[in-house]
Amino acid sequence: MFRKLIPSEELDQYIYNYGINETIIEKELREYNSKNFSKTSHIQIGPDSSEILKILIKIGNVKNILELGTYLGYSTLGMALALPANGKITTIDKDEKTTGVAKTFWSKAKVDDKIKLILGDVIKEINQLNEKFDMIFLDIGASKYIACYEKCKSLLTENGFLVIDNVLWRGKVVNENKSDDKLNKIKEFNQHVKNDNYFEISLISIGDGMMLCKKKITK
């Protein structure tokens, strides 16, 4: 058996105090989401997941990011803050209301010049892209995961990597509830990636579960 920490509010607070470098504007956006979008606030990644993305950007010397699924732009904001001055993010989402909020906070944080927002269907839009990305963050509806994953292979630079959110689906991936379509889509996706054997993968239990994918090096 793996050794696991027992989650608690006190531990979460400790991690926040010592391991999270959330800016004032990031915190403001996160709290705005909880207050004004309470029914969908769970869609947004937490500050712990955001910190992982920031570290990956800096370790990987990432300059060009593609984000699939913007929502209120909290993850976009964090990644933009982590990018160098010449870095950029292309983020795709079809919801004008939520991305409208996102643009307000990006502007407030003075990172809007690093962000290109494309409004439209993710599948349609990524098939029209003709550039390569150092990092792709996939955080959309589970039904589109496999199609996006396959397309992302051709959109990554040679040393690029893919990060997928929600792969543990609140821990329900170990359940056998066949009537839960979203859960089944996540499980199907995880199995697809495992069988595909295209990437080196690491599945980590942070937030709602993140999968890190790095193209295998052929010897």
Short mmCIF file of C-alpha atoms in Angstrom, two decimals:
data_model
loop_
_atom_site.label_atom_id
_atom_site.label_comp_id
_atom_site.label_asym_id
_atom_site.label_seq_id
_atom_site.Cartn_x
_atom_site.Cartn_y
_atom_site.Cartn_z
CA MET A 1 0.00 0.00 0.00
CA PHE A 2 1.07 3.58 -0.65
CA ARG A 3 1.58 5.86 2.30
CA LYS A 4 -1.00 8.64 2.18
CA LEU A 5 -1.58 11.80 4.16
CA ILE A 6 -4.96 12.15 5.82
CA PRO A 7 -6.57 15.34 4.44
CA SER A 8 -7.84 17.95 6.86
CA GLU A 9 -8.67 21.65 6.86
CA GLU A 10 -5.67 22.28 9.10
CA LEU A 11 -3.33 20.53 6.65
CA ASP A 12 -4.85 22.42 3.73
CA GLN A 13 -4.25 25.69 5.56
CA TYR A 14 -0.67 24.69 6.37
CA ILE A 15 -0.01 23.92 2.70
CA TYR A 16 -1.56 27.23 1.72
CA ASN A 17 0.58 29.12 4.24
CA TYR A 18 3.88 27.50 3.31
CA GLY A 19 3.56 26.28 -0.26
CA ILE A 20 1.21 28.63 -2.11
CA ASN A 21 2.31 31.94 -3.60
CA GLU A 22 -1.11 33.25 -4.56
CA THR A 23 -1.16 36.92 -5.49
CA ILE A 24 -3.80 39.32 -4.20
CA ILE A 25 -5.57 39.36 -7.57
CA GLU A 26 -5.54 35.56 -7.86
CA LYS A 27 -7.11 35.32 -4.42
CA GLU A 28 -9.65 37.97 -5.35
CA LEU A 29 -10.65 36.01 -8.47
CA ARG A 30 -10.89 32.74 -6.54
CA GLU A 31 -13.14 34.35 -3.93
CA TYR A 32 -15.20 36.07 -6.63
CA ASN A 33 -15.80 32.66 -8.18
CA SER A 34 -16.96 31.15 -4.88
CA LYS A 35 -19.31 34.04 -4.22
CA ASN A 36 -20.79 34.67 -7.67
CA PHE A 37 -20.53 31.26 -9.38
CA SER A 38 -21.15 28.96 -6.43
CA LYS A 39 -22.92 26.27 -8.47
CA THR A 40 -19.98 25.89 -10.86
CA SER A 41 -17.11 27.08 -8.67
CA HIS A 42 -15.75 23.53 -8.46
CA ILE A 43 -14.81 23.76 -12.15
CA GLN A 44 -11.99 26.12 -11.29
CA ILE A 45 -8.68 24.62 -10.20
CA GLY A 46 -7.48 25.35 -6.68
CA PRO A 47 -4.38 27.34 -5.69
CA ASP A 48 -2.41 24.13 -5.04
CA SER A 49 -2.99 22.93 -8.61
CA SER A 50 -2.17 26.40 -9.92
CA GLU A 51 1.16 26.30 -8.10
CA ILE A 52 2.03 23.02 -9.82
CA LEU A 53 1.38 24.63 -13.20
CA LYS A 54 3.55 27.62 -12.29
CA ILE A 55 6.45 25.43 -11.22
CA LEU A 56 6.18 23.31 -14.37
CA ILE A 57 6.34 26.47 -16.48
CA LYS A 58 9.49 27.64 -14.75
CA ILE A 59 11.23 24.25 -14.64
CA GLY A 60 10.38 23.56 -18.28
CA ASN A 61 11.39 27.00 -19.50
CA VAL A 62 7.93 27.25 -21.05
CA LYS A 63 7.19 30.24 -23.26
CA ASN A 64 4.14 29.22 -25.29
CA ILE A 65 1.07 27.61 -23.68
CA LEU A 66 -2.24 26.31 -24.99
CA GLU A 67 -5.09 26.05 -22.50
CA LEU A 68 -8.26 24.16 -23.40
CA GLY A 69 -11.03 25.38 -21.10
CA THR A 70 -10.80 28.87 -19.62
CA TYR A 71 -13.80 29.27 -17.30
CA LEU A 72 -13.08 32.36 -15.13
CA GLY A 73 -9.42 32.40 -16.10
CA TYR A 74 -7.88 31.58 -12.70
CA SER A 75 -5.47 29.02 -14.14
CA THR A 76 -4.79 31.31 -17.10
CA LEU A 77 -3.94 34.14 -14.72
CA GLY A 78 -1.56 32.01 -12.67
CA MET A 79 0.23 30.67 -15.74
CA ALA A 80 0.52 34.14 -17.26
CA LEU A 81 2.12 35.39 -14.05
CA ALA A 82 4.64 32.54 -14.18
CA LEU A 83 5.59 33.11 -17.82
CA PRO A 84 8.55 35.27 -18.84
CA ALA A 85 7.86 38.69 -20.33
CA ASN A 86 7.91 37.27 -23.87
CA GLY A 87 5.67 34.30 -23.00
CA LYS A 88 2.10 33.86 -24.21
CA ILE A 89 -1.00 31.75 -23.60
CA THR A 90 -3.68 30.84 -26.11
CA THR A 91 -6.82 29.84 -24.22
CA ILE A 92 -10.01 28.47 -25.78
CA ASP A 93 -13.54 28.50 -24.35
CA LYS A 94 -17.03 29.04 -25.75
CA ASP A 95 -18.59 30.86 -22.77
CA GLU A 96 -18.64 34.63 -23.26
CA LYS A 97 -19.96 35.33 -19.75
CA THR A 98 -17.25 33.54 -17.78
CA THR A 99 -14.43 34.59 -20.08
CA GLY A 100 -15.69 38.16 -19.80
CA VAL A 101 -14.99 37.98 -16.07
CA ALA A 102 -11.62 36.41 -16.83
CA LYS A 103 -10.58 39.29 -19.07
CA THR A 104 -11.38 41.80 -16.34
CA PHE A 105 -9.02 40.10 -13.89
CA TRP A 106 -6.29 39.54 -16.49
CA SER A 107 -6.35 43.24 -17.23
CA LYS A 108 -6.29 44.08 -13.55
CA ALA A 109 -3.20 41.90 -13.09
CA LYS A 110 -1.60 43.49 -16.18
CA VAL A 111 -1.04 40.15 -17.92
CA ASP A 112 -3.69 40.52 -20.63
CA ASP A 113 -0.95 41.26 -23.20
CA LYS A 114 0.30 37.67 -22.72
CA ILE A 115 -3.11 36.08 -23.28
CA LYS A 116 -4.96 35.34 -26.51
CA LEU A 117 -8.57 34.25 -25.94
CA ILE A 118 -10.33 32.27 -28.66
CA LEU A 119 -14.10 32.02 -28.25
CA GLY A 120 -15.47 28.87 -29.79
CA ASP A 121 -15.78 25.11 -29.62
CA VAL A 122 -12.53 23.57 -28.44
CA ILE A 123 -12.46 20.68 -30.94
CA LYS A 124 -13.17 22.96 -33.88
CA GLU A 125 -10.66 25.58 -32.82
CA ILE A 126 -7.71 23.30 -32.05
CA ASN A 127 -8.05 21.74 -35.50
CA GLN A 128 -7.40 25.19 -36.96
CA LEU A 129 -4.24 25.87 -34.96
CA ASN A 130 -0.98 25.79 -36.90
CA GLU A 131 1.64 26.42 -34.21
CA LYS A 132 3.47 24.38 -31.59
CA PHE A 133 3.23 24.75 -27.82
CA ASP A 134 5.69 24.02 -25.02
CA MET A 135 2.85 23.14 -22.65
CA ILE A 136 -0.83 22.30 -23.06
CA PHE A 137 -3.28 22.37 -20.16
CA LEU A 138 -6.42 20.33 -20.80
CA ASP A 139 -9.34 21.24 -18.52
CA ILE A 140 -12.64 20.83 -20.37
CA GLY A 141 -15.63 18.48 -20.44
CA ALA A 142 -14.61 14.83 -20.11
CA SER A 143 -16.44 13.84 -23.30
CA LYS A 144 -13.85 15.77 -25.34
CA TYR A 145 -10.74 14.55 -23.56
CA ILE A 146 -9.72 11.75 -25.91
CA ALA A 147 -10.21 13.83 -29.07
CA CYS A 148 -8.23 16.73 -27.59
CA TYR A 149 -5.53 14.43 -26.27
CA GLU A 150 -4.98 12.94 -29.72
CA LYS A 151 -4.84 16.35 -31.39
CA CYS A 152 -2.45 17.67 -28.73
CA LYS A 153 0.22 15.18 -29.83
CA SER A 154 0.75 17.16 -33.02
CA LEU A 155 0.60 20.54 -31.26
CA LEU A 156 3.45 19.95 -28.80
CA THR A 157 7.03 20.99 -29.37
CA GLU A 158 9.67 18.24 -29.26
CA ASN A 159 10.20 18.75 -25.51
CA GLY A 160 6.66 19.89 -24.78
CA PHE A 161 4.33 18.34 -22.25
CA LEU A 162 0.64 17.93 -21.60
CA VAL A 163 -1.20 18.42 -18.29
CA ILE A 164 -4.73 17.06 -17.86
CA ASP A 165 -7.00 18.02 -14.95
CA ASN A 166 -9.86 16.14 -13.24
CA VAL A 167 -8.49 12.66 -13.95
CA LEU A 168 -9.45 11.32 -10.49
CA TRP A 169 -12.96 12.85 -10.59
CA ARG A 170 -13.32 13.49 -6.84
CA GLY A 171 -11.89 10.05 -6.14
CA LYS A 172 -14.78 8.33 -7.90
CA VAL A 173 -12.58 6.62 -10.50
CA VAL A 174 -12.38 3.59 -8.22
CA ASN A 175 -16.17 3.24 -8.25
CA GLU A 176 -18.15 1.02 -10.61
CA ASN A 177 -21.14 3.31 -11.12
CA LYS A 178 -21.86 2.67 -14.78
CA SER A 179 -24.74 5.15 -14.80
CA ASP A 180 -22.39 8.11 -14.20
CA ASP A 181 -21.52 9.16 -17.75
CA LYS A 182 -18.93 11.78 -16.78
CA LEU A 183 -17.16 9.32 -14.52
CA ASN A 184 -17.14 6.70 -17.24
CA LYS A 185 -15.66 9.18 -19.71
CA ILE A 186 -12.84 9.98 -17.29
CA LYS A 187 -12.13 6.29 -16.70
CA GLU A 188 -12.23 5.65 -20.43
CA PHE A 189 -9.77 8.48 -20.99
CA ASN A 190 -7.35 7.27 -18.32
CA GLN A 191 -7.41 3.79 -19.84
CA HIS A 192 -6.88 5.26 -23.32
CA VAL A 193 -3.75 7.13 -22.22
CA LYS A 194 -2.39 4.08 -20.41
CA ASN A 195 -2.93 1.82 -23.43
CA ASP A 196 -1.67 4.42 -25.88
CA ASN A 197 1.86 4.28 -24.47
CA TYR A 198 2.77 7.48 -26.33
CA PHE A 199 3.73 9.54 -23.28
CA GLU A 200 5.62 9.03 -20.07
CA ILE A 201 2.84 9.71 -17.56
CA SER A 202 2.53 10.61 -13.90
CA LEU A 203 -0.88 10.72 -12.24
CA ILE A 204 -0.83 12.82 -9.07
CA SER A 205 -3.56 13.21 -6.46
CA ILE A 206 -3.58 16.99 -6.21
CA GLY A 207 -6.83 18.91 -6.57
CA ASP A 208 -9.17 16.70 -8.59
CA GLY A 209 -6.24 14.71 -9.94
CA MET A 210 -3.70 15.79 -12.54
CA MET A 211 -1.99 13.72 -15.20
CA LEU A 212 1.38 14.89 -16.48
CA CYS A 213 2.36 13.60 -19.92
CA LYS A 214 5.81 13.92 -21.52
CA LYS A 215 6.58 12.50 -24.95
CA LYS A 216 8.73 9.40 -24.69
CA ILE A 217 12.33 9.72 -25.83
CA THR A 218 13.16 7.23 -28.55
CA LYS A 219 16.65 5.78 -28.30
#
